[in-house]
Amino acid sequence: MIIKEIEVKNVITKSNLPVCEYSVNPYAGCTHACKYCYAFFMKRFTNHPEPWGEFLDVKHWDKIKNPKKYESKELFIGSVTDPYNPQEEIYERTRVLLTELQSSGAKLSIATKSDLILRDLDLIKTFHDVRVSWSVNTLDEGFKGDMDKAVSIERRLAAMKAFHKAGVRTTCFISPIFPGITDVKAIIKRAKEQCNLIWLENLNLRGSYKAVIMDYIKEKYPALLPLYQDIYNRNDRRYWEMLDAELKEYASRIGLDYVTNDDSMSRLFGAPPVIVNYFYHSEIKKSARKGSAKNA
């Protein structure tokens, strides 16, 4: 693992993501090394020859001078890294960031695959508007181990439960959904009592990791290879349409609301949780970018 400490002008950057106004990444790179990571494209901005997942740049920035600038603004912490990768225990850059933003009045969304965030629970609770999400796309620890180096699913769910019990709004981010592998209903059943929102995102394959995942399916799940070829080589959406209908019926049966592609997150956090289908999110992002360009 190649770890460097670097100086940056600002850790908070404007974003055109539909769920936030600013993105915040205390690190460049991520040591979880998820095989399906969409953020691998960030490598070209880092001057690292190492594969994605084998390097981490630890960011240092001048103290945020005017945190009130972000009052009522949506800040997404962890858009292209995990702010609680294992090295955070040593460098504490995310904790420094939260401390600097503590009096800002900013709205925070924090995304992680870690339970290290439990260290900062008391600090995070001081924010008036904050939500924390954990990525859980399987209950099978063997499959999880094939896909990433993050902590176990059980540890993620335990952290989610602790935050939920402490009154922090929590999200179970079922992402990415692997066709024929991710048991979405089983995850919903397990998580629904300890989260305010369940967010569904389908597996998108593009760039260099498409071949990695397709080779993995060919080796470990050969019976599913025709399905993956239909979806990812022929752009066949029937699987996602079928899953959408199936999950909508399941949500109704267990008494949960089910909505599609809704980016108004603030009104969705309640009890029981709301299930949000965010399939085809890449198209939504393109639409958002077009809208931003028109309004610029």
JSON list of N, CA, C and O in Angstrom, two decimals, residues 135-153:
[
{"chain": "A", "resi": 135, "resn": "SER", "atom": "N", "xyz": [-22.87, 0.93, 2.79]},
{"chain": "A", "resi": 135, "resn": "SER", "atom": "CA", "xyz": [-23.08, 0.10, 1.61]},
{"chain": "A", "resi": 135, "resn": "SER", "atom": "C", "xyz": [-23.14, -1.37, 2.03]},
{"chain": "A", "resi": 135, "resn": "SER", "atom": "O", "xyz": [-22.20, -1.88, 2.65]},
{"chain": "A", "resi": 136, "resn": "VAL", "atom": "N", "xyz": [-24.24, -2.01, 1.68]},
{"chain": "A", "resi": 136, "resn": "VAL", "atom": "CA", "xyz": [-24.44, -3.44, 1.98]},
{"chain": "A", "resi": 136, "resn": "VAL", "atom": "C", "xyz": [-25.08, -4.05, 0.74]},
{"chain": "A", "resi": 136, "resn": "VAL", "atom": "O", "xyz": [-26.24, -3.76, 0.45]},
{"chain": "A", "resi": 137, "resn": "ASN", "atom": "N", "xyz": [-24.35, -4.87, 0.01]},
{"chain": "A", "resi": 137, "resn": "ASN", "atom": "CA", "xyz": [-24.96, -5.45, -1.19]},
{"chain": "A", "resi": 137, "resn": "ASN", "atom": "C", "xyz": [-25.02, -6.98, -1.13]},
{"chain": "A", "resi": 137, "resn": "ASN", "atom": "O", "xyz": [-25.30, -7.63, -2.13]},
{"chain": "A", "resi": 138, "resn": "THR", "atom": "N", "xyz": [-24.76, -7.52, 0.06]},
{"chain": "A", "resi": 138, "resn": "THR", "atom": "CA", "xyz": [-24.84, -8.96, 0.25]},
{"chain": "A", "resi": 138, "resn": "THR", "atom": "C", "xyz": [-24.87, -9.24, 1.74]},
{"chain": "A", "resi": 138, "resn": "THR", "atom": "O", "xyz": [-24.41, -8.42, 2.55]},
{"chain": "A", "resi": 139, "resn": "LEU", "atom": "N", "xyz": [-25.39, -10.39, 2.12]},
{"chain": "A", "resi": 139, "resn": "LEU", "atom": "CA", "xyz": [-25.25, -10.89, 3.49]},
{"chain": "A", "resi": 139, "resn": "LEU", "atom": "C", "xyz": [-24.28, -12.06, 3.52]},
{"chain": "A", "resi": 139, "resn": "LEU", "atom": "O", "xyz": [-24.05, -12.66, 4.57]},
{"chain": "A", "resi": 140, "resn": "ASP", "atom": "N", "xyz": [-23.72, -12.39, 2.37]},
{"chain": "A", "resi": 140, "resn": "ASP", "atom": "CA", "xyz": [-22.78, -13.49, 2.21]},
{"chain": "A", "resi": 140, "resn": "ASP", "atom": "C", "xyz": [-21.36, -12.95, 2.39]},
{"chain": "A", "resi": 140, "resn": "ASP", "atom": "O", "xyz": [-20.84, -12.25, 1.52]},
{"chain": "A", "resi": 141, "resn": "GLU", "atom": "N", "xyz": [-20.74, -13.27, 3.51]},
{"chain": "A", "resi": 141, "resn": "GLU", "atom": "CA", "xyz": [-19.41, -12.74, 3.79]},
{"chain": "A", "resi": 141, "resn": "GLU", "atom": "C", "xyz": [-18.36, -13.27, 2.79]},
{"chain": "A", "resi": 141, "resn": "GLU", "atom": "O", "xyz": [-17.36, -12.61, 2.53]},
{"chain": "A", "resi": 142, "resn": "GLY", "atom": "N", "xyz": [-18.60, -14.43, 2.21]},
{"chain": "A", "resi": 142, "resn": "GLY", "atom": "CA", "xyz": [-17.68, -14.96, 1.21]},
{"chain": "A", "resi": 142, "resn": "GLY", "atom": "C", "xyz": [-17.68, -14.11, -0.05]},
{"chain": "A", "resi": 142, "resn": "GLY", "atom": "O", "xyz": [-16.61, -13.75, -0.57]},
{"chain": "A", "resi": 143, "resn": "PHE", "atom": "N", "xyz": [-18.88, -13.77, -0.54]},
{"chain": "A", "resi": 143, "resn": "PHE", "atom": "CA", "xyz": [-18.97, -12.90, -1.71]},
{"chain": "A", "resi": 143, "resn": "PHE", "atom": "C", "xyz": [-18.42, -11.52, -1.39]},
{"chain": "A", "resi": 143, "resn": "PHE", "atom": "O", "xyz": [-17.69, -10.92, -2.19]},
{"chain": "A", "resi": 144, "resn": "LYS", "atom": "N", "xyz": [-18.75, -11.00, -0.21]},
{"chain": "A", "resi": 144, "resn": "LYS", "atom": "CA", "xyz": [-18.21, -9.71, 0.21]},
{"chain": "A", "resi": 144, "resn": "LYS", "atom": "C", "xyz": [-16.69, -9.73, 0.18]},
{"chain": "A", "resi": 144, "resn": "LYS", "atom": "O", "xyz": [-16.05, -8.79, -0.31]},
{"chain": "A", "resi": 145, "resn": "GLY", "atom": "N", "xyz": [-16.08, -10.81, 0.67]},
{"chain": "A", "resi": 145, "resn": "GLY", "atom": "CA", "xyz": [-14.62, -10.92, 0.67]},
{"chain": "A", "resi": 145, "resn": "GLY", "atom": "C", "xyz": [-14.02, -10.97, -0.72]},
{"chain": "A", "resi": 145, "resn": "GLY", "atom": "O", "xyz": [-12.90, -10.50, -0.94]},
{"chain": "A", "resi": 146, "resn": "ASP", "atom": "N", "xyz": [-14.76, -11.51, -1.67]},
{"chain": "A", "resi": 146, "resn": "ASP", "atom": "CA", "xyz": [-14.31, -11.51, -3.06]},
{"chain": "A", "resi": 146, "resn": "ASP", "atom": "C", "xyz": [-14.32, -10.10, -3.66]},
{"chain": "A", "resi": 146, "resn": "ASP", "atom": "O", "xyz": [-13.54, -9.79, -4.55]},
{"chain": "A", "resi": 147, "resn": "MET", "atom": "N", "xyz": [-15.22, -9.26, -3.16]},
{"chain": "A", "resi": 147, "resn": "MET", "atom": "CA", "xyz": [-15.45, -7.96, -3.78]},
{"chain": "A", "resi": 147, "resn": "MET", "atom": "C", "xyz": [-14.70, -6.81, -3.14]},
{"chain": "A", "resi": 147, "resn": "MET", "atom": "O", "xyz": [-14.36, -5.84, -3.81]},
{"chain": "A", "resi": 148, "resn": "ASP", "atom": "N", "xyz": [-14.44, -6.85, -1.82]},
{"chain": "A", "resi": 148, "resn": "ASP", "atom": "CA", "xyz": [-13.77, -5.70, -1.19]},
{"chain": "A", "resi": 148, "resn": "ASP", "atom": "C", "xyz": [-13.02, -6.13, 0.06]},
{"chain": "A", "resi": 148, "resn": "ASP", "atom": "O", "xyz": [-13.19, -7.24, 0.56]},
{"chain": "A", "resi": 149, "resn": "LYS", "atom": "N", "xyz": [-12.18, -5.20, 0.55]},
{"chain": "A", "resi": 149, "resn": "LYS", "atom": "CA", "xyz": [-11.37, -5.44, 1.74]},
{"chain": "A", "resi": 149, "resn": "LYS", "atom": "C", "xyz": [-11.91, -4.67, 2.95]},
{"chain": "A", "resi": 149, "resn": "LYS", "atom": "O", "xyz": [-11.22, -4.54, 3.96]},
{"chain": "A", "resi": 150, "resn": "ALA", "atom": "N", "xyz": [-13.11, -4.17, 2.85]},
{"chain": "A", "resi": 150, "resn": "ALA", "atom": "CA", "xyz": [-13.71, -3.42, 3.95]},
{"chain": "A", "resi": 150, "resn": "ALA", "atom": "C", "xyz": [-14.14, -4.39, 5.07]},
{"chain": "A", "resi": 150, "resn": "ALA", "atom": "O", "xyz": [-14.03, -5.61, 4.92]},
{"chain": "A", "resi": 151, "resn": "VAL", "atom": "N", "xyz": [-14.64, -3.82, 6.16]},
{"chain": "A", "resi": 151, "resn": "VAL", "atom": "CA", "xyz": [-15.03, -4.66, 7.29]},
{"chain": "A", "resi": 151, "resn": "VAL", "atom": "C", "xyz": [-16.21, -5.54, 6.90]},
{"chain": "A", "resi": 151, "resn": "VAL", "atom": "O", "xyz": [-16.89, -5.32, 5.89]},
{"chain": "A", "resi": 152, "resn": "SER", "atom": "N", "xyz": [-16.49, -6.52, 7.74]},
{"chain": "A", "resi": 152, "resn": "SER", "atom": "CA", "xyz": [-17.56, -7.48, 7.45]},
{"chain": "A", "resi": 152, "resn": "SER", "atom": "C", "xyz": [-18.92, -6.80, 7.38]},
{"chain": "A", "resi": 152, "resn": "SER", "atom": "O", "xyz": [-19.13, -5.70, 7.91]},
{"chain": "A", "resi": 153, "resn": "ILE", "atom": "N", "xyz": [-19.84, -7.49, 6.75]},
{"chain": "A", "resi": 153, "resn": "ILE", "atom": "CA", "xyz": [-21.22, -6.99, 6.68]},
{"chain": "A", "resi": 153, "resn": "ILE", "atom": "C", "xyz": [-21.81, -6.89, 8.08]},
{"chain": "A", "resi": 153, "resn": "ILE", "atom": "O", "xyz": [-22.53, -5.93, 8.40]}
]
